[in-house]
Amino acid sequence: MNLIFTHHPADSLNTLLKEAGRPHAMILADSHTLSACVEPLREACPALADAPVITVEAGDVNKNLDSLRHIWEQMQQLGATRRSLLVNVGGGMITDMGGFAAATFKRGIRFYNVPTTLLSAVDAAVGGKTGINFGGLKNEIGAFCDADAVVISTSWLATLPAEELKSGYAEMIKHALIDSPAEYRRLLDFDIAAADLTGLLPLVERSVMVKKGVVEQDPREQGIRRALNLGHTAGHAFESLAMRRGRPVPHGYAVAWGLVVDLIISHMKLGFPSAAVHELAAYVGRVYGVMPITCDDYPALLELMSHDKKNATPGAINFTLLDAPGKIHIDCIVDARDIEAALDIFRDLMGI
Ligand code: GLY
């Protein structure tokens, strides 16, 4: 896989496509990225100037079989062959679904990912997970298939709401915690609220390289790739609870709260330094605010955690924990009483 970090994504794509022998390229976009990203890209990238654009409605609810069928049908009508190439321009919904459409069309055609949100740049676009939601479950149908190239640029982020940036940044904090104390410190010291997008690119690069390093060791998530689930057991439960309440929260916000819970449990079980737990809780409260929960929400949160698809043993709740930044423990089963105690401490630290 060709991984490119650039301030000039159109130039990089042009070079890539020229080197690939100018294949029959098609672009996949959604209703948001079509005018904001695809039009400027086609203007600045001669190799894509005449590329047809397949468009789907934006939003994770549209990452479904109907949209996938539409992409397959469009590729067929455009005369796509085994040598065609799909350029996915968008957030995680587009890179996940476009990757899957490409992986399955004629048993697989090449695809490039051009992530246009921070969340997709540091997570969805890299690592080979492709797929769609199905039967009410997220990412239920899919395949592991690597993009041939991923072109990552922070230049797309200038017009995005601050909330989107902060959401992606939570995944970067997760990667930094998996990586090292120095990288974690660098991220906490960077001001994402007043983000300098040029200065953000090297941080994004390091973050993606952390993910790439983990995925290369375990592409099919049989073991160490579960390190990337740090913050996600409690995080997914917060996200689902917010959805049930009819007040959805951005994925990264839920991950940020989940990271605090995971570090509290890491302190309880593995002696992760308590000063660092306090520091992260203060940071998360300041940047992401809090989601109000009381002890009446614990049964629902525990039930959501126990149904998480990351759990290998039915009923057991599985966490990725750390004994220090960079020191990972996967597959830690934590019992309900300890999780409730951690949620009590979480509410104390976050002032709820
Ligand atoms: N988002 C975590 C992973 O790709 O494994």
Short mmCIF file of C-alpha atoms and ligand atoms in Angstrom, two decimals:
data_model
loop_
_atom_site.label_atom_id
_atom_site.label_comp_id
_atom_site.label_asym_id
_atom_site.label_seq_id
_atom_site.Cartn_x
_atom_site.Cartn_y
_atom_site.Cartn_z
CA MET A 1 0.00 0.00 0.00
CA ASN A 2 1.22 3.45 -0.95
CA LEU A 3 0.72 5.83 1.98
CA ILE A 4 1.17 9.50 1.13
CA PHE A 5 1.05 12.51 3.48
CA THR A 6 0.80 15.76 1.57
CA HIS A 7 -0.34 19.37 1.55
CA HIS A 8 -1.13 18.95 -2.18
CA PRO A 9 -3.43 15.93 -2.56
CA ALA A 10 -4.36 16.68 -6.20
CA ASP A 11 -0.69 16.67 -7.26
CA SER A 12 -0.03 13.47 -5.35
CA LEU A 13 -3.01 11.74 -6.95
CA ASN A 14 -1.95 12.92 -10.37
CA THR A 15 1.51 11.43 -9.92
CA LEU A 16 0.09 8.17 -8.56
CA LEU A 17 -2.33 7.78 -11.47
CA LYS A 18 0.38 8.59 -14.01
CA GLU A 19 2.68 6.00 -12.42
CA ALA A 20 -0.19 3.47 -12.49
CA GLY A 21 -0.46 3.97 -16.26
CA ARG A 22 -3.53 6.23 -16.17
CA PRO A 23 -6.09 3.48 -15.44
CA HIS A 24 -9.83 3.92 -16.10
CA ALA A 25 -10.57 5.83 -12.89
CA MET A 26 -13.96 6.43 -11.28
CA ILE A 27 -14.56 8.62 -8.24
CA LEU A 28 -16.88 7.75 -5.36
CA ALA A 29 -18.19 10.71 -3.35
CA ASP A 30 -21.12 11.58 -1.14
CA SER A 31 -23.48 14.53 -1.25
CA HIS A 32 -21.10 16.50 1.04
CA THR A 33 -17.76 15.79 -0.61
CA LEU A 34 -19.04 16.18 -4.18
CA SER A 35 -18.82 19.98 -4.31
CA ALA A 36 -16.47 20.59 -1.36
CA CYS A 37 -13.73 18.14 -2.41
CA VAL A 38 -14.34 16.35 -5.71
CA GLU A 39 -14.85 19.42 -7.87
CA PRO A 40 -11.62 21.15 -6.72
CA LEU A 41 -9.80 17.82 -6.99
CA ARG A 42 -10.87 17.25 -10.61
CA GLU A 43 -9.88 20.81 -11.49
CA ALA A 44 -6.40 20.44 -10.00
CA CYS A 45 -5.70 16.83 -11.02
CA PRO A 46 -5.54 16.36 -14.80
CA ALA A 47 -5.57 12.57 -14.48
CA LEU A 48 -9.02 12.80 -12.85
CA ALA A 49 -10.44 15.64 -14.96
CA ASP A 50 -12.71 13.32 -16.97
CA ALA A 51 -13.27 10.68 -14.32
CA PRO A 52 -16.97 9.91 -13.82
CA VAL A 53 -18.30 10.47 -10.30
CA ILE A 54 -20.56 8.00 -8.51
CA THR A 55 -22.46 9.72 -5.71
CA VAL A 56 -24.31 8.37 -2.68
CA GLU A 57 -26.20 10.19 0.06
CA ALA A 58 -23.98 11.26 2.98
CA GLY A 59 -24.41 9.77 6.46
CA ASP A 60 -23.66 6.46 8.14
CA VAL A 61 -27.32 5.37 7.73
CA ASN A 62 -26.62 5.24 4.00
CA LYS A 63 -23.68 2.86 4.37
CA ASN A 64 -26.08 0.10 3.37
CA LEU A 65 -26.95 -2.49 0.75
CA ASP A 66 -29.01 -0.03 -1.34
CA SER A 67 -26.05 2.36 -1.71
CA LEU A 68 -23.69 -0.53 -2.38
CA ARG A 69 -25.99 -1.86 -5.12
CA HIS A 70 -26.06 1.66 -6.62
CA ILE A 71 -22.23 1.75 -6.71
CA TRP A 72 -21.99 -1.71 -8.30
CA GLU A 73 -24.65 -0.77 -10.90
CA GLN A 74 -22.90 2.50 -11.73
CA MET A 75 -19.54 0.79 -12.13
CA GLN A 76 -21.17 -1.76 -14.46
CA GLN A 77 -22.84 0.97 -16.53
CA LEU A 78 -19.54 2.86 -16.74
CA GLY A 79 -17.97 -0.24 -18.29
CA ALA A 80 -15.58 -0.83 -15.40
CA THR A 81 -13.20 -3.75 -15.90
CA ARG A 82 -10.77 -5.61 -13.66
CA ARG A 83 -8.22 -2.90 -14.54
CA SER A 84 -10.43 0.03 -13.45
CA LEU A 85 -9.69 1.92 -10.28
CA LEU A 86 -12.08 3.51 -7.75
CA VAL A 87 -10.98 6.69 -5.95
CA ASN A 88 -12.95 7.03 -2.70
CA VAL A 89 -13.18 10.69 -1.65
CA GLY A 90 -14.87 11.20 1.70
CA GLY A 91 -15.12 10.21 5.34
CA GLY A 92 -15.18 6.71 6.81
CA MET A 93 -18.57 5.92 5.32
CA ILE A 94 -17.19 6.42 1.80
CA THR A 95 -13.83 4.71 2.34
CA ASP A 96 -15.50 1.71 4.08
CA MET A 97 -18.25 1.24 1.49
CA GLY A 98 -16.15 2.20 -1.55
CA GLY A 99 -13.44 -0.19 -0.41
CA PHE A 100 -15.98 -2.99 -0.13
CA ALA A 101 -17.56 -2.16 -3.52
CA ALA A 102 -14.10 -2.28 -5.11
CA ALA A 103 -13.07 -5.44 -3.23
CA THR A 104 -16.12 -7.32 -4.54
CA PHE A 105 -16.67 -5.90 -8.07
CA LYS A 106 -15.46 -8.52 -10.58
CA ARG A 107 -13.76 -10.23 -7.61
CA GLY A 108 -11.80 -7.11 -6.85
CA ILE A 109 -10.54 -3.96 -8.52
CA ARG A 110 -7.95 -1.48 -7.25
CA PHE A 111 -8.96 1.46 -5.07
CA TYR A 112 -7.41 4.57 -3.57
CA ASN A 113 -8.68 6.27 -0.42
CA VAL A 114 -8.66 10.06 -0.12
CA PRO A 115 -9.98 10.66 3.42
CA THR A 116 -11.53 14.09 3.90
CA THR A 117 -12.22 13.98 7.66
CA LEU A 118 -9.66 13.63 10.45
CA LEU A 119 -11.44 10.52 11.74
CA SER A 120 -11.18 8.75 8.39
CA ALA A 121 -7.57 9.92 7.84
CA VAL A 122 -6.32 8.45 11.10
CA ASP A 123 -8.58 5.42 11.28
CA ALA A 124 -11.04 4.20 8.64
CA ALA A 125 -9.00 4.85 5.49
CA VAL A 126 -6.01 2.78 6.64
CA GLY A 127 -5.94 -0.83 7.80
CA GLY A 128 -7.99 -2.75 5.26
CA LYS A 129 -11.37 -2.89 6.99
CA THR A 130 -14.12 -2.39 4.41
CA GLY A 131 -17.84 -2.99 4.66
CA ILE A 132 -21.40 -1.84 5.20
CA ASN A 133 -23.97 -1.86 7.98
CA PHE A 134 -26.57 -4.64 7.76
CA GLY A 135 -29.53 -5.95 9.78
CA GLY A 136 -29.27 -3.05 12.24
CA LEU A 137 -25.60 -3.85 13.01
CA LYS A 138 -22.64 -1.64 12.14
CA ASN A 139 -20.04 -3.04 9.75
CA GLU A 140 -21.80 -6.43 9.76
CA ILE A 141 -20.87 -7.33 6.17
CA GLY A 142 -17.40 -6.62 4.86
CA ALA A 143 -13.97 -7.84 3.91
CA PHE A 144 -10.38 -7.11 4.78
CA CYS A 145 -8.90 -5.49 1.68
CA ASP A 146 -6.11 -2.90 1.55
CA ALA A 147 -6.38 0.24 -0.53
CA ASP A 148 -3.65 0.42 -3.21
CA ALA A 149 -2.93 3.96 -2.05
CA VAL A 150 -4.10 6.33 0.68
CA VAL A 151 -3.52 10.05 0.12
CA ILE A 152 -3.76 11.92 3.42
CA SER A 153 -3.94 15.69 3.65
CA THR A 154 -5.11 18.02 6.40
CA SER A 155 -5.98 20.61 3.73
CA TRP A 156 -9.50 19.12 3.51
CA LEU A 157 -10.16 19.88 7.17
CA ALA A 158 -10.25 23.69 6.92
CA THR A 159 -14.00 23.93 6.36
CA LEU A 160 -15.06 21.18 8.75
CA PRO A 161 -16.84 22.00 12.02
CA ALA A 162 -14.58 22.03 15.11
CA GLU A 163 -16.57 19.07 16.43
CA GLU A 164 -15.37 16.88 13.51
CA LEU A 165 -11.75 17.76 14.17
CA LYS A 166 -12.05 17.03 17.87
CA SER A 167 -13.77 13.74 17.11
CA GLY A 168 -10.88 12.55 14.95
CA TYR A 169 -8.35 13.83 17.47
CA ALA A 170 -9.67 11.39 20.09
CA GLU A 171 -8.52 8.48 17.88
CA MET A 172 -5.13 10.20 17.62
CA ILE A 173 -4.92 10.40 21.42
CA LYS A 174 -5.72 6.68 21.50
CA HIS A 175 -2.88 5.93 19.05
CA ALA A 176 -0.51 8.12 21.09
CA LEU A 177 -1.40 6.24 24.28
CA ILE A 178 -0.62 2.96 22.48
CA ASP A 179 2.58 4.46 21.09
CA SER A 180 4.73 6.16 23.75
CA PRO A 181 4.83 8.72 26.60
CA ALA A 182 6.55 11.26 24.29
CA GLU A 183 3.91 11.04 21.55
CA TYR A 184 1.10 11.19 24.10
CA ARG A 185 2.64 14.37 25.59
CA ARG A 186 2.97 15.90 22.09
CA LEU A 187 -0.76 15.40 21.45
CA LEU A 188 -1.89 16.78 24.81
CA ASP A 189 0.25 19.88 24.20
CA PHE A 190 -1.12 20.54 20.67
CA ASP A 191 -4.10 22.90 20.65
CA ILE A 192 -6.70 21.10 18.55
CA ALA A 193 -9.31 23.78 19.34
CA ALA A 194 -7.23 26.34 17.40
CA ALA A 195 -5.76 23.81 15.04
CA ASP A 196 -2.91 24.82 12.78
CA LEU A 197 -3.59 22.37 9.93
CA THR A 198 -0.04 22.50 8.62
CA GLY A 199 1.31 21.63 12.06
CA LEU A 200 -1.31 18.89 12.41
CA LEU A 201 -0.04 16.88 9.39
CA PRO A 202 3.11 15.47 11.06
CA LEU A 203 1.02 14.44 14.08
CA VAL A 204 -1.45 12.73 11.74
CA GLU A 205 1.44 11.00 9.99
CA ARG A 206 2.82 9.60 13.24
CA SER A 207 -0.69 8.54 14.31
CA VAL A 208 -1.34 6.67 11.07
CA MET A 209 2.07 4.99 11.29
CA VAL A 210 1.17 3.72 14.78
CA LYS A 211 -2.03 2.19 13.40
CA LYS A 212 -0.19 0.79 10.35
CA GLY A 213 2.45 -0.80 12.61
CA VAL A 214 -0.22 -2.55 14.70
CA VAL A 215 -2.23 -3.68 11.65
CA GLU A 216 0.86 -5.10 9.93
CA GLN A 217 1.46 -7.36 12.93
CA ASP A 218 -2.14 -8.61 12.95
CA PRO A 219 -4.12 -7.64 9.83
CA ARG A 220 -7.14 -9.85 10.66
CA GLU A 221 -7.52 -8.81 14.30
CA GLN A 222 -6.66 -12.15 15.88
CA GLY A 223 -4.63 -10.54 18.67
CA ILE A 224 -2.58 -7.35 18.96
CA ARG A 225 -4.83 -5.36 16.58
CA ARG A 226 -7.27 -5.36 19.52
CA ALA A 227 -4.92 -2.73 21.04
CA LEU A 228 -6.75 -0.34 18.71
CA ASN A 229 -9.91 -0.99 20.74
CA LEU A 230 -8.51 1.08 23.62
CA GLY A 231 -11.29 3.41 24.77
CA HIS A 232 -13.87 1.65 22.63
CA THR A 233 -15.53 -0.81 25.06
CA ALA A 234 -16.88 2.00 27.26
CA GLY A 235 -16.84 4.41 24.30
CA HIS A 236 -19.25 2.35 22.18
CA ALA A 237 -21.52 1.96 25.22
CA PHE A 238 -21.63 5.76 25.72
CA GLU A 239 -22.26 6.23 21.98
CA SER A 240 -25.12 3.70 21.95
CA LEU A 241 -26.66 5.11 25.16
CA ALA A 242 -26.62 8.60 23.65
CA MET A 243 -28.29 7.21 20.52
CA ARG A 244 -30.99 5.51 22.62
CA ARG A 245 -31.63 8.81 24.38
CA GLY A 246 -32.16 10.42 20.96
CA ARG A 247 -29.15 12.73 21.52
CA PRO A 248 -26.35 11.18 19.45
CA VAL A 249 -22.77 12.22 20.16
CA PRO A 250 -19.82 12.21 17.70
CA HIS A 251 -17.93 8.89 17.75
CA GLY A 252 -14.68 10.50 18.91
CA TYR A 253 -16.34 12.21 21.87
CA ALA A 254 -17.58 8.83 23.11
CA VAL A 255 -14.07 7.40 22.54
CA ALA A 256 -12.55 10.27 24.58
CA TRP A 257 -14.87 9.48 27.51
CA GLY A 258 -14.14 5.76 26.99
CA LEU A 259 -10.40 6.45 27.19
CA VAL A 260 -10.86 8.05 30.61
CA VAL A 261 -12.82 5.00 31.83
CA ASP A 262 -10.17 2.66 30.40
CA LEU A 263 -7.35 4.55 32.11
CA ILE A 264 -9.24 4.43 35.42
CA ILE A 265 -9.57 0.64 35.04
CA SER A 266 -5.92 0.51 33.94
CA HIS A 267 -4.99 2.26 37.21
CA MET A 268 -7.16 -0.12 39.27
CA LYS A 269 -5.88 -3.30 37.59
CA LEU A 270 -2.37 -2.49 36.34
CA GLY A 271 -1.19 0.52 38.29
CA PHE A 272 -1.38 3.04 35.41
CA PRO A 273 -0.17 6.29 37.09
CA SER A 274 -3.05 8.10 38.76
CA ALA A 275 -1.63 11.59 37.94
CA ALA A 276 -1.92 10.72 34.25
CA VAL A 277 -5.53 9.56 34.72
CA HIS A 278 -6.37 12.90 36.36
CA GLU A 279 -4.59 14.78 33.57
CA LEU A 280 -6.52 12.98 30.81
CA ALA A 281 -9.85 13.45 32.63
CA ALA A 282 -9.20 17.20 32.91
CA TYR A 283 -8.18 17.40 29.24
CA VAL A 284 -11.22 15.44 28.05
CA GLY A 285 -13.59 17.50 30.22
CA ARG A 286 -12.14 20.71 28.78
CA VAL A 287 -12.10 19.65 25.11
CA TYR A 288 -15.06 17.24 24.85
CA GLY A 289 -17.29 18.24 27.77
CA VAL A 290 -19.23 15.44 29.44
CA MET A 291 -22.21 13.25 28.79
CA PRO A 292 -24.47 13.27 31.83
CA ILE A 293 -24.81 9.80 33.38
CA THR A 294 -25.99 8.64 36.79
CA CYS A 295 -25.75 5.27 38.52
CA ASP A 296 -29.21 4.50 37.06
CA ASP A 297 -27.49 4.29 33.66
CA TYR A 298 -24.99 1.62 34.80
CA PRO A 299 -27.16 -1.44 33.96
CA ALA A 300 -27.72 -0.14 30.42
CA LEU A 301 -24.02 0.71 29.99
CA LEU A 302 -22.95 -2.73 31.26
CA GLU A 303 -25.49 -4.45 29.05
CA LEU A 304 -24.19 -2.52 26.02
CA MET A 305 -20.58 -3.38 26.94
CA SER A 306 -21.41 -7.07 27.29
CA HIS A 307 -22.93 -7.16 23.78
CA ASP A 308 -19.90 -5.51 22.23
CA LYS A 309 -18.68 -7.65 19.31
CA LYS A 310 -15.11 -7.41 20.65
CA ASN A 311 -16.00 -9.83 23.48
CA ALA A 312 -14.78 -13.34 22.70
CA THR A 313 -16.50 -15.00 25.71
CA PRO A 314 -20.30 -14.52 25.91
CA GLY A 315 -21.25 -12.28 28.84
CA ALA A 316 -17.63 -11.33 29.68
CA ILE A 317 -16.58 -7.73 29.15
CA ASN A 318 -13.25 -7.32 27.45
CA PHE A 319 -11.00 -4.26 27.67
CA THR A 320 -7.70 -3.15 26.21
CA LEU A 321 -5.72 -1.62 29.10
CA LEU A 322 -2.30 -0.03 29.66
CA ASP A 323 0.14 -0.10 32.55
CA ALA A 324 1.77 3.04 31.08
CA PRO A 325 1.58 4.86 27.74
CA GLY A 326 3.02 2.42 25.20
CA LYS A 327 2.55 -0.66 27.44
CA ILE A 328 -0.51 -2.51 26.14
CA HIS A 329 -2.50 -5.38 27.64
CA ILE A 330 -5.19 -6.84 25.36
CA ASP A 331 -8.08 -9.17 26.29
CA CYS A 332 -8.45 -8.01 29.90
CA ILE A 333 -11.74 -9.34 31.30
CA VAL A 334 -13.12 -6.92 33.89
CA ASP A 335 -16.07 -7.81 36.11
CA ALA A 336 -19.20 -5.71 36.51
CA ARG A 337 -18.33 -4.52 40.04
CA ASP A 338 -15.00 -3.10 38.90
CA ILE A 339 -16.59 -1.41 35.89
CA GLU A 340 -19.21 0.20 38.16
CA ALA A 341 -16.46 1.39 40.51
CA ALA A 342 -14.62 2.87 37.51
CA LEU A 343 -17.81 4.63 36.37
CA ASP A 344 -18.18 6.11 39.90
CA ILE A 345 -14.63 7.48 39.68
CA PHE A 346 -15.28 8.69 36.10
CA ARG A 347 -18.30 10.70 37.31
CA ASP A 348 -16.26 12.13 40.19
CA LEU A 349 -13.36 13.16 37.94
CA MET A 350 -15.64 14.64 35.28
CA GLY A 351 -17.81 16.42 37.86
CA ILE A 352 -21.12 14.69 36.95
N1 GLY B 1 -10.60 0.93 14.09
C1 GLY B 1 -9.80 -0.07 14.62
C2 GLY B 1 -9.22 -0.98 13.59
O1 GLY B 1 -9.13 -0.64 12.43
O2 GLY B 1 -8.88 -2.09 13.92
#
